[in-house]
CSV table of C-alpha atoms in Angstrom, one decimal:
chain,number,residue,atom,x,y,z
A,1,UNK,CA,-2.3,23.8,-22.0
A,2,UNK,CA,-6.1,24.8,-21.5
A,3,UNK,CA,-6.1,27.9,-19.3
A,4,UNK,CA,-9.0,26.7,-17.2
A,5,UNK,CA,-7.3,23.2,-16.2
A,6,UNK,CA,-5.0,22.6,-13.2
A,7,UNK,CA,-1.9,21.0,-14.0
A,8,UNK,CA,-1.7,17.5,-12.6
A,9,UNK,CA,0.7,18.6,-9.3
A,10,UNK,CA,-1.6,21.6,-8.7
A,11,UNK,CA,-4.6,19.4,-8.6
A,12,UNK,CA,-3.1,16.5,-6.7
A,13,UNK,CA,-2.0,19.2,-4.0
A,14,UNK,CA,-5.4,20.6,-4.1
A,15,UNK,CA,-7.0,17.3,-3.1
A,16,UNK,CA,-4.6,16.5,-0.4
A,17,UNK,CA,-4.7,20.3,0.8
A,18,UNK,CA,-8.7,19.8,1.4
A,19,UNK,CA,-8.5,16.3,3.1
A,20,UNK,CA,-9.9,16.6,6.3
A,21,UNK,CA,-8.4,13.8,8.4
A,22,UNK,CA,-10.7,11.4,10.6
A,23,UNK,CA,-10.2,11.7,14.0
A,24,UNK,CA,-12.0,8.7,15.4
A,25,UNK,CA,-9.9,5.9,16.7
A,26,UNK,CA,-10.8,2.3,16.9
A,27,UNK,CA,-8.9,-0.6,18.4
A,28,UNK,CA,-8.6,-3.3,15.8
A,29,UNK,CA,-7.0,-6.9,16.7
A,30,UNK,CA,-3.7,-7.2,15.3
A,31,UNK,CA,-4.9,-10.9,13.9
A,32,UNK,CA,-7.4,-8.3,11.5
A,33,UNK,CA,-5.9,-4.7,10.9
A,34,UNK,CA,-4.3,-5.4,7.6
A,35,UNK,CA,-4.6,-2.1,5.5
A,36,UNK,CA,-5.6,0.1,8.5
A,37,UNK,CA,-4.2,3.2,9.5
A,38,UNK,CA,-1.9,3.7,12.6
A,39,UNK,CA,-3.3,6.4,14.8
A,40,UNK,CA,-1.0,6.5,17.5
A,41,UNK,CA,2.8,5.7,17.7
A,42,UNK,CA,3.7,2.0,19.0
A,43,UNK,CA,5.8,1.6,21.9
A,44,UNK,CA,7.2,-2.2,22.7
A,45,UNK,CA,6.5,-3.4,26.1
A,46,UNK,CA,9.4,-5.5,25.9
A,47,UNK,CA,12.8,-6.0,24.9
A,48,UNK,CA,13.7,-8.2,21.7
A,49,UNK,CA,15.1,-10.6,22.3
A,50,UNK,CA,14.1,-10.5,26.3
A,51,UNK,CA,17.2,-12.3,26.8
A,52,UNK,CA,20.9,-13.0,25.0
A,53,UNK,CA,19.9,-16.0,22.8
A,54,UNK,CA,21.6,-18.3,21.0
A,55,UNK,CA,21.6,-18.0,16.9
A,56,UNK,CA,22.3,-21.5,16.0
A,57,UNK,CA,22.4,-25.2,17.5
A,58,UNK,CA,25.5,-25.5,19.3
A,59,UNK,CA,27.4,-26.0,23.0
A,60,UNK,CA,27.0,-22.5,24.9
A,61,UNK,CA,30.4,-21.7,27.2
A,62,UNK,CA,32.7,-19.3,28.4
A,63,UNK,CA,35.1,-18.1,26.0
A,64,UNK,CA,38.0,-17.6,28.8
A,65,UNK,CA,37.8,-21.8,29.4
A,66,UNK,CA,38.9,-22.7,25.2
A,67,UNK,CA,42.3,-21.2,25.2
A,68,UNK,CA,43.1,-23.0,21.9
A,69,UNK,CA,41.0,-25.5,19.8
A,70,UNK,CA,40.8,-29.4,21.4
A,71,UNK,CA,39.5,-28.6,24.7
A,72,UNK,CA,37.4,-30.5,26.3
A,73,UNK,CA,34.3,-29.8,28.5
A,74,UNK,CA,32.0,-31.9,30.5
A,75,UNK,CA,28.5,-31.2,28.7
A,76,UNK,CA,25.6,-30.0,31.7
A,77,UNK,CA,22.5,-29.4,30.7
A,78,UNK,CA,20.5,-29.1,27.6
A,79,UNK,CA,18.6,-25.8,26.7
A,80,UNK,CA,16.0,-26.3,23.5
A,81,UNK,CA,13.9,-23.0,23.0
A,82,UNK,CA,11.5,-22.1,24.9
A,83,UNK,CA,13.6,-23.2,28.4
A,84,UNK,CA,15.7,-21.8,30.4
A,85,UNK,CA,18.7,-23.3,31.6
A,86,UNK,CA,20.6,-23.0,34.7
A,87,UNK,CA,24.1,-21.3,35.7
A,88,UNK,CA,26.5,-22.3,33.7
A,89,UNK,CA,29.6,-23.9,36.1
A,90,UNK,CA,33.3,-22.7,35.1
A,91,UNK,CA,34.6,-25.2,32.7
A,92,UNK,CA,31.4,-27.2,31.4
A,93,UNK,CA,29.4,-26.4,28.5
A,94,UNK,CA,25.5,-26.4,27.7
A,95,UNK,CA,24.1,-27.8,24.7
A,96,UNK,CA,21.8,-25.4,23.1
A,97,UNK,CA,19.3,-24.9,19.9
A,98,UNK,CA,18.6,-21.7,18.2
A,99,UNK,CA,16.9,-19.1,19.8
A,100,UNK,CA,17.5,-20.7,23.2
A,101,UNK,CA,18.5,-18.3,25.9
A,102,UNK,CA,21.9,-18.3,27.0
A,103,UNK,CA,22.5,-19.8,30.0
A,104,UNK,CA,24.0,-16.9,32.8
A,105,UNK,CA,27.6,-17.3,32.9
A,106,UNK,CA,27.8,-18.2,28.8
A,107,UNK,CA,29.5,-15.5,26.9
A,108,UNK,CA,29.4,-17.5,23.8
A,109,UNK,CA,27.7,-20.1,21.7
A,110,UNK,CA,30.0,-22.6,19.6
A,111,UNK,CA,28.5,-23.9,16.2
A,112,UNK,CA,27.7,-28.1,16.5
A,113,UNK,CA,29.9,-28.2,13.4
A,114,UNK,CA,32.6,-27.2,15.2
A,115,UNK,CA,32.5,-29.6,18.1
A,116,UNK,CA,32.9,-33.6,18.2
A,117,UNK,CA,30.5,-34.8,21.1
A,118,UNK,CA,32.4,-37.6,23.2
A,119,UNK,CA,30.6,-39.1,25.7
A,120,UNK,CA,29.5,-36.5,28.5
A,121,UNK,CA,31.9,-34.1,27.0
A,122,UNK,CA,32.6,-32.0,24.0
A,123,UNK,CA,35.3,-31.6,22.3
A,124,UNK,CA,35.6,-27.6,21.1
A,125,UNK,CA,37.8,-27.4,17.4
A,126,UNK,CA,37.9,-23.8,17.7
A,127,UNK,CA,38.7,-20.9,19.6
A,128,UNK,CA,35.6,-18.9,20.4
A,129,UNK,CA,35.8,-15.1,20.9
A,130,UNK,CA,32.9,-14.3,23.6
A,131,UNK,CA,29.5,-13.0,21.6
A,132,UNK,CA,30.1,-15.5,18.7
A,133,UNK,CA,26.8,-17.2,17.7
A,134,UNK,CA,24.8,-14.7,20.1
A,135,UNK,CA,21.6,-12.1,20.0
A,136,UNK,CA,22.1,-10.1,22.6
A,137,UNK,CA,19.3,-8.9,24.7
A,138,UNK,CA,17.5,-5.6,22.9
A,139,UNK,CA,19.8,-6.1,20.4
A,140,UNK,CA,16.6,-5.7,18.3
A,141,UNK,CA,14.3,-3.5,20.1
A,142,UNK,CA,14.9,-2.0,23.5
A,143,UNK,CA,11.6,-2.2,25.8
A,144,UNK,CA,10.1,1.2,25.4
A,145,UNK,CA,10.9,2.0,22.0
A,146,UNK,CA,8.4,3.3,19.3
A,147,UNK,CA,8.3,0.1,16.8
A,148,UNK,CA,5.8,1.9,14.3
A,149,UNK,CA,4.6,5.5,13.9
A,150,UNK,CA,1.3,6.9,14.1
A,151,UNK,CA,0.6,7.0,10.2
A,152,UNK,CA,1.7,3.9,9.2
A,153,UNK,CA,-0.2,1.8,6.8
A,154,UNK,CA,-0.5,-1.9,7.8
A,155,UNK,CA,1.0,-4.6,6.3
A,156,UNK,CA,1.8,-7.9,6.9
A,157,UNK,CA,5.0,-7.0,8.2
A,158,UNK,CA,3.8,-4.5,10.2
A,159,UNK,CA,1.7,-6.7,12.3
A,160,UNK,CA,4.0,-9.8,12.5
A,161,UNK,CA,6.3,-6.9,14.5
A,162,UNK,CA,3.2,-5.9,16.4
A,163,UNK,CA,2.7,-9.2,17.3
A,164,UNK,CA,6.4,-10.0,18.1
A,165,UNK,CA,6.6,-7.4,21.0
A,166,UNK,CA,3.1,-9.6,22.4
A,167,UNK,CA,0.8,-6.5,21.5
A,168,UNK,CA,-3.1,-8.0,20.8
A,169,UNK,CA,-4.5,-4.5,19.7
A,170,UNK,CA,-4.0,-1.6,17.6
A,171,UNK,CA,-5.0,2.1,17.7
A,172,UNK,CA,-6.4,2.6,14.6
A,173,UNK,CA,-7.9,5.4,12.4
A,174,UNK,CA,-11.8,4.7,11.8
A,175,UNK,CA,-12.3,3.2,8.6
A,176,UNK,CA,-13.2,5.9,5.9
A,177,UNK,CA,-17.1,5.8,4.6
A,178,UNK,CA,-17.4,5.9,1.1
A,179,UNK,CA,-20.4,6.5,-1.3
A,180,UNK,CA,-20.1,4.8,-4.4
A,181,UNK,CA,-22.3,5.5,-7.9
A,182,UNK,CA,-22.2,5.3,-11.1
A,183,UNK,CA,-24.1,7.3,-14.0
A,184,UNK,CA,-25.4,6.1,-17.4
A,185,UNK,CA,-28.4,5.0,-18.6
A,186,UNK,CA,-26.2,2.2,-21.2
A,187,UNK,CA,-25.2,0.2,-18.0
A,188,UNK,CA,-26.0,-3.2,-17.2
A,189,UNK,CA,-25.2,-4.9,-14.6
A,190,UNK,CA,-23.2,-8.4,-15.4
A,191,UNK,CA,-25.3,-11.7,-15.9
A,192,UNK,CA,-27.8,-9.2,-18.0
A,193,UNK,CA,-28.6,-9.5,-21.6
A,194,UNK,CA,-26.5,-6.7,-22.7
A,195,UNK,CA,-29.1,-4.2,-25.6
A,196,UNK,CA,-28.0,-3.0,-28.2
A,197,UNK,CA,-26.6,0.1,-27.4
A,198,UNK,CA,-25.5,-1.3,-23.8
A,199,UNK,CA,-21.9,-1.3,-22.1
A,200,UNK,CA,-21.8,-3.8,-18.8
A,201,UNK,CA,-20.5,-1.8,-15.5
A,202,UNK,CA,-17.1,-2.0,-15.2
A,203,UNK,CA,-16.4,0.3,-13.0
A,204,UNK,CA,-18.9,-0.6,-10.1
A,205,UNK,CA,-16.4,-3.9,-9.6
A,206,UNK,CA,-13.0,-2.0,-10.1
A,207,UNK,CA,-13.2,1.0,-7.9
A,208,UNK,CA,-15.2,-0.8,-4.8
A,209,UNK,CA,-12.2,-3.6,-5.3
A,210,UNK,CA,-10.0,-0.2,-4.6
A,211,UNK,CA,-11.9,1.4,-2.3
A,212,UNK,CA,-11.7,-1.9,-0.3
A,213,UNK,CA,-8.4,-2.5,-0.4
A,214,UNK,CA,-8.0,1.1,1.1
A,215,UNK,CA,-9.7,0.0,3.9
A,216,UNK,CA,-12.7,1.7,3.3
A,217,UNK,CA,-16.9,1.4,4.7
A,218,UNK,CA,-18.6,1.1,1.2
A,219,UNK,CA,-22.2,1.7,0.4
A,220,UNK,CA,-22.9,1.0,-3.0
A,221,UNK,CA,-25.5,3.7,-4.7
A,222,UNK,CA,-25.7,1.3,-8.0
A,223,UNK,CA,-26.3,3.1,-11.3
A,224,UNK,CA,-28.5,6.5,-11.4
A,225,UNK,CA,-30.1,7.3,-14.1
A,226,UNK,CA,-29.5,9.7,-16.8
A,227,UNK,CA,-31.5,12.9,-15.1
A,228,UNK,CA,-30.8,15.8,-13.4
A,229,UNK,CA,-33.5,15.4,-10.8
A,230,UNK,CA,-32.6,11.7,-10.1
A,231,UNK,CA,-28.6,12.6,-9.5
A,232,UNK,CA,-29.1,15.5,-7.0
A,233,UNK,CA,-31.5,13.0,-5.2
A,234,UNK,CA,-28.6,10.6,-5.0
A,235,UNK,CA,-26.8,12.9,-3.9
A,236,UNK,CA,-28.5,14.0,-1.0
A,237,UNK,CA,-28.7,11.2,0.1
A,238,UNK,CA,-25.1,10.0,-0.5
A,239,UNK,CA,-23.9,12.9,1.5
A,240,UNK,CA,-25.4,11.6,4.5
A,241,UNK,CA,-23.3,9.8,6.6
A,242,UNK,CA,-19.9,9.3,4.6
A,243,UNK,CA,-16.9,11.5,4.0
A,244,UNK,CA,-16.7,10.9,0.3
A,245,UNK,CA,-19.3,10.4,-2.6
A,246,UNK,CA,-17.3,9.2,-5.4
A,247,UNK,CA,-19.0,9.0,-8.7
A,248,UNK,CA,-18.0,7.6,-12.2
A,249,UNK,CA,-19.1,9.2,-15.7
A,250,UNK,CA,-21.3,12.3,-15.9
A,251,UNK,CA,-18.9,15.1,-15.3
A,252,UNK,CA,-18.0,16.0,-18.9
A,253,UNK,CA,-19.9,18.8,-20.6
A,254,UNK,CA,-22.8,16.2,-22.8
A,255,UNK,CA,-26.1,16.6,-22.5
A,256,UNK,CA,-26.2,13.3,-20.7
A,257,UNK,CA,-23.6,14.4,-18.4
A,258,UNK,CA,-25.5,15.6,-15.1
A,259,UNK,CA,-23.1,14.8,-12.1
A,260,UNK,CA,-21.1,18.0,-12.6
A,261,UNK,CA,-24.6,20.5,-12.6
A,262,UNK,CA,-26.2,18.1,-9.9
A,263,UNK,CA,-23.1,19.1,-8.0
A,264,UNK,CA,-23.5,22.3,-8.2
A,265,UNK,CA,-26.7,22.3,-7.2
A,266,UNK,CA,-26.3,20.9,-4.1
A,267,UNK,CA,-23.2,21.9,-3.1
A,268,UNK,CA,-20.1,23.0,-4.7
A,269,UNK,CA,-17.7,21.9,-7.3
A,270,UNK,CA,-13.9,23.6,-6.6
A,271,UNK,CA,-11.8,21.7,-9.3
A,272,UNK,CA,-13.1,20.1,-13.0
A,273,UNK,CA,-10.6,19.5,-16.0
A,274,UNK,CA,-7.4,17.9,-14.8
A,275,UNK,CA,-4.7,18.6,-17.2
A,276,UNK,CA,-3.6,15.0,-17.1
A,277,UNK,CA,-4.4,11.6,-19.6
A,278,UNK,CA,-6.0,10.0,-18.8
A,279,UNK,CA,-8.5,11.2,-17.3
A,280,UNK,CA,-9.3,14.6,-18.0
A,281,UNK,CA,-13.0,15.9,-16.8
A,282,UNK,CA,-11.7,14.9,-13.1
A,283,UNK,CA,-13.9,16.9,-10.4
A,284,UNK,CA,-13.6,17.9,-6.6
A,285,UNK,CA,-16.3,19.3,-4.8
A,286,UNK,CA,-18.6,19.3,-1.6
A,287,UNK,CA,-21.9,17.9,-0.8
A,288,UNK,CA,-23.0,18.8,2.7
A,289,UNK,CA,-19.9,17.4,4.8
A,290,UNK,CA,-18.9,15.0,2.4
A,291,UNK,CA,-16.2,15.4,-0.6
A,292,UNK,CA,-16.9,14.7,-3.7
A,293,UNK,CA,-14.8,12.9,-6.3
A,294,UNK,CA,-15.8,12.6,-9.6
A,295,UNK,CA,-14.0,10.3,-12.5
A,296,UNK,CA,-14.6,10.1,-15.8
A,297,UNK,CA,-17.0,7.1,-17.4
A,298,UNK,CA,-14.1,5.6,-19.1
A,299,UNK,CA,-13.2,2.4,-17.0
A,300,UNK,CA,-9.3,2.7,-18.3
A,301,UNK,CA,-9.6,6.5,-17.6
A,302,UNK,CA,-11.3,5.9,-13.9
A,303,UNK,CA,-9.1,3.2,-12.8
A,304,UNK,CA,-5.9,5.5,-13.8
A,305,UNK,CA,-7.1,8.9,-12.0
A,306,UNK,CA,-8.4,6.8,-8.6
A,307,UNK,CA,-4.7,5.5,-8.6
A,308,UNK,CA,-2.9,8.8,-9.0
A,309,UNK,CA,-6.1,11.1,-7.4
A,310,UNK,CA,-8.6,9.6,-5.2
A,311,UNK,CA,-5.8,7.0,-3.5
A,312,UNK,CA,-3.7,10.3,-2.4
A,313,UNK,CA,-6.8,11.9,-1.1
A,314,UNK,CA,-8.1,8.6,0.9
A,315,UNK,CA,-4.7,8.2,2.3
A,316,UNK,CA,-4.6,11.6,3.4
A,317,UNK,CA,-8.0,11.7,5.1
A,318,UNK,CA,-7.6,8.5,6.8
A,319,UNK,CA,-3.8,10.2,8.2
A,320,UNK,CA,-1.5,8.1,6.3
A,321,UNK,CA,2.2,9.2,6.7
A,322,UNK,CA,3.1,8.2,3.0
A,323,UNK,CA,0.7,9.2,0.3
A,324,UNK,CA,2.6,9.5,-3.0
A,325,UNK,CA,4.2,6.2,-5.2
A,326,UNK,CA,8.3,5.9,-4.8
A,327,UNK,CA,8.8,5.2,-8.9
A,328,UNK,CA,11.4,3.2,-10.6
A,329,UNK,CA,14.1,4.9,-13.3
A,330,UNK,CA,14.1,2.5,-15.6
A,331,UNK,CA,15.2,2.1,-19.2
A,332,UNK,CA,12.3,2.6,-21.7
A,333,UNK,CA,12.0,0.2,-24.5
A,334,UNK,CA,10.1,1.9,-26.8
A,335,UNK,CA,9.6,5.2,-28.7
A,336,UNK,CA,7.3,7.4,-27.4
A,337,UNK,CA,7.3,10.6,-30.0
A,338,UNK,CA,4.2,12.5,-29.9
A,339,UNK,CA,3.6,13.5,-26.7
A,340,UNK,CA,0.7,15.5,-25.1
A,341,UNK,CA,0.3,18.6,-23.9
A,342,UNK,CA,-1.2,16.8,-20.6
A,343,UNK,CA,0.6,14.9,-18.0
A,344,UNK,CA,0.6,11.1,-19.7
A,345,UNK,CA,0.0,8.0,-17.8
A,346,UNK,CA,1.6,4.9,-20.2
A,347,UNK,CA,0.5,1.4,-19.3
A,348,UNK,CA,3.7,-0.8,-19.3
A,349,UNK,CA,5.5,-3.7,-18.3
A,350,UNK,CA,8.7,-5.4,-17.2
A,351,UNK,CA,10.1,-7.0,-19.4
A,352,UNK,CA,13.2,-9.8,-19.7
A,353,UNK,CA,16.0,-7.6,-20.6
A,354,UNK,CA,15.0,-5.1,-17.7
A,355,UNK,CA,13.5,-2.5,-19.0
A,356,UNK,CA,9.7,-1.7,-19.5
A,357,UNK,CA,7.7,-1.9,-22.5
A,358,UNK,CA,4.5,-0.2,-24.0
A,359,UNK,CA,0.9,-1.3,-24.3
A,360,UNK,CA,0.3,-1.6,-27.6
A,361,UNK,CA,-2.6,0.7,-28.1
A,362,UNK,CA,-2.7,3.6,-25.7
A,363,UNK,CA,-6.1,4.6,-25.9
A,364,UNK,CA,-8.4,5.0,-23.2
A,365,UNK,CA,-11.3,2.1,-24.1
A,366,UNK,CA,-8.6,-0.5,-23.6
A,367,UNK,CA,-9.5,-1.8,-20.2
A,368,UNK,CA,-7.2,-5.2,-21.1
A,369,UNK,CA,-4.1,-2.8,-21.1
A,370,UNK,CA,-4.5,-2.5,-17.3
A,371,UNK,CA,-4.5,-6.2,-16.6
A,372,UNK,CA,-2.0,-6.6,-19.0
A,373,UNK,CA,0.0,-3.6,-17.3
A,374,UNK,CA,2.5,-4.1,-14.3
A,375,UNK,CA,2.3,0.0,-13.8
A,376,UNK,CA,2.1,3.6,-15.3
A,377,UNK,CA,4.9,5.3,-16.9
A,378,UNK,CA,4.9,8.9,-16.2
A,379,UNK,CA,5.4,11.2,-19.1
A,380,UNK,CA,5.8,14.8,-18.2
A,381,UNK,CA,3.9,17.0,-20.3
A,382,UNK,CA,5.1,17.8,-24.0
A,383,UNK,CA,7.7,15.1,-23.3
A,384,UNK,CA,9.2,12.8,-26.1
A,385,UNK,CA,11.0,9.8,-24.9
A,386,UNK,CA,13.9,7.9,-27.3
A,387,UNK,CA,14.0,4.0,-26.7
A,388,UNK,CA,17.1,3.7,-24.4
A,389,UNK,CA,16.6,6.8,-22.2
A,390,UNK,CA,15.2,6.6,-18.8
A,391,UNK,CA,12.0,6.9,-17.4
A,392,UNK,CA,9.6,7.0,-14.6
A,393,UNK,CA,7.8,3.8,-13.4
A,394,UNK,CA,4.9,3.2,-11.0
A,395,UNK,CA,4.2,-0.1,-10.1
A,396,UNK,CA,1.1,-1.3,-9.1
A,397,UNK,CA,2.8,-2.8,-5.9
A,398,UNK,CA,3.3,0.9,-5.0
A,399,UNK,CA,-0.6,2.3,-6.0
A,400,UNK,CA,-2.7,-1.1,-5.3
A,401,UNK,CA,-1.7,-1.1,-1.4
């Protein structure tokens, strides 16, 4: 490995090391706080379910008045959900629906299958033991306790359980503002007549469709020209205002390649050359008060190193609890025998005998092998892999959230 680049753990601890998390809190309706960040731990004002409730449609009773199956008991009252009923008398029995709350004096709820309605009685064919059939009250969640912790990314889950303890708003970190630009005087936009020469701007699309999804503020710097001047100019003004400037393309060593000396110009560049593929000329730096990301030009390369790079460092700054991807083991089908001296990132897919398959063709200009792709495999460094040994898989469900 190249002396002068960081291994891919050292750099991905260096960009969550210099994360400085946002500290402003907002209060976002729970109806609209999908993908935000918790800032505060969640307490339930209430107990679920506020009272015991009944799991099924049935007859609700005392246990102690069905000494053995075939008894009989007058039927008085009816409790859908959303009621409440009344006492329950000693030796009567109250029909009930699910989630109804038990009337007081019930001790048990027997299933409708297992009863034989007769008139203004029913007929019990089985001998209850008391809490059949029944959710006790806080059986859940006791009033007072912490139903989601300060870090906690939303998801639809999370605020269905918001919601369920009757809570309308959430503490929430302030959405991170992002600077977005590309580099590269062969970029057109899409819908122009592509010149000879010309490569349409993939990664304009891709990584504001990630930054999104991360909850992000976006402002869109569009694509800067090929020039020194014109880059540190952008970046000035980029560094106003937002907490990151991410860039794509320039930060190689070309002629063409100005983001990494604009950089230093105005600011300071702390990490280039990421010993990881791919995605190599990765770079961290400053700009005034905002961080600087920049990824490489190659769409497949950029979309790869904001999964496994930026995502971690955006997570981190907006105080997310969990920042890395849990992986699968799973069996590789395939032969992998010339690995790299870098950290390799395979695109790969399930497949129908349960393992996970290769992309065809590997290479970095393959953009299709990302759509086509249901994750990354992740190949240590100098690491040959036999079909039929194990492996490391990240699923997109775990890096696109």
């Amino acid at each position: 490995m190249n002396a002068n680049m960081l291994s891919f753990d050292e750099a991905l601890e260096t960009l969550i090391r210099k994360a400085q998390p946002i500290r402003e809190i907002d209060m976002a309706d729970t109806f609209v706080a999908q993908g935000r960040v918790l800032a505060a731990d969640l307490h339930s004002p209430v107990s679920v379910p506020a009272l015991d409730t009944s799991t099924m449609d049935g007859y609700a009773l005392r246990a102690a008045d069905v000494t053995a199956p075939g008894a009989s008991l007058a039927v008085s009252q009816r409790i859908p959900a959303g009621s409440v009923g009344h006492p329950l008398q000693p030796g009567t029995a109250a029909r009930i629906f699910t989630g109804a709350p038990l009337p007081a004096g019930a001790d048990v709820v027997v299933m409708q299958e297992m009863c034989e309605h007769q008139g203004e009685a029913v007929v019990i064919n089985h001998q209850p033991r008391a809490g059949e059939a029944v959710r006790l009250a806080g059986s859940e969640i006791a009033r007072g306790d912490t139903v989601l912790a300060a870090g906690t990314r939303l998801r639809p889950q999370e605020l269905g359980l918001a919601a369920s303890v009757g809570i309308a708003q959430l503490p929430v970190v302030r959405r991170m503002r992002v600077a977005l630009f590309s580099t590269g005087d062969e970029l057109v936009m899409p819908g122009e007549t592509l010149p000879p020469g010309g490569v349409y701007n993939s990664n304009r699309f891709q990584l504001r469709a990630l930054l999104l999804q991360l909850g992000c503020e976006v402002t869109d710097f569009g694509i800067v020209p090929d020039r020194l001047e014109a880059t540190r100019a952008v970046l000035r003004d980029a560094a106003q205002g937002h907490e990151l400037i991410l860039t794509s393309g320039g930060v190689s060593v070309g002629e063409e390649d100005h983001v990494k000396p604009a950089v230093e110009a105005e600011g300071s560049l702390d990490l280039w050359k990421i010993a990881m593929k791919p995605g190599k000329p990765l770079a961290y730096g400053r700009v005034g008060a905002a961080a600087f990301i920049g990824l490489p030009g190659n769409p497949v390369s950029s979309f790869v190193t904001f999964l496994m790079m930026v995502r971690p460092f955006i997570l981190a700054t907006q105080g997310a609890s969990a920042l890395k991807p849990r992986a699968l083991a799973l069996r590789a089908d395939f032969d992998w025998p010339r690995p790299d001296r870098r950290r390799e990132f395979l695109r790969a897919r399930f497949n129908d005998a349960g393992g996970v398959e290769l992309y065809a063709h590997q290479g970095a200009a393959a953009l299709s092998s990302i759509v086509w792709a249901d994750g990354l495999v992740d190949v240590p460094a100098d690491t040959p892999i036999a079909r039929g040994e194990t492996v490391r898989f990240l699923p997109y469900g775990e890096l696109l959230y």
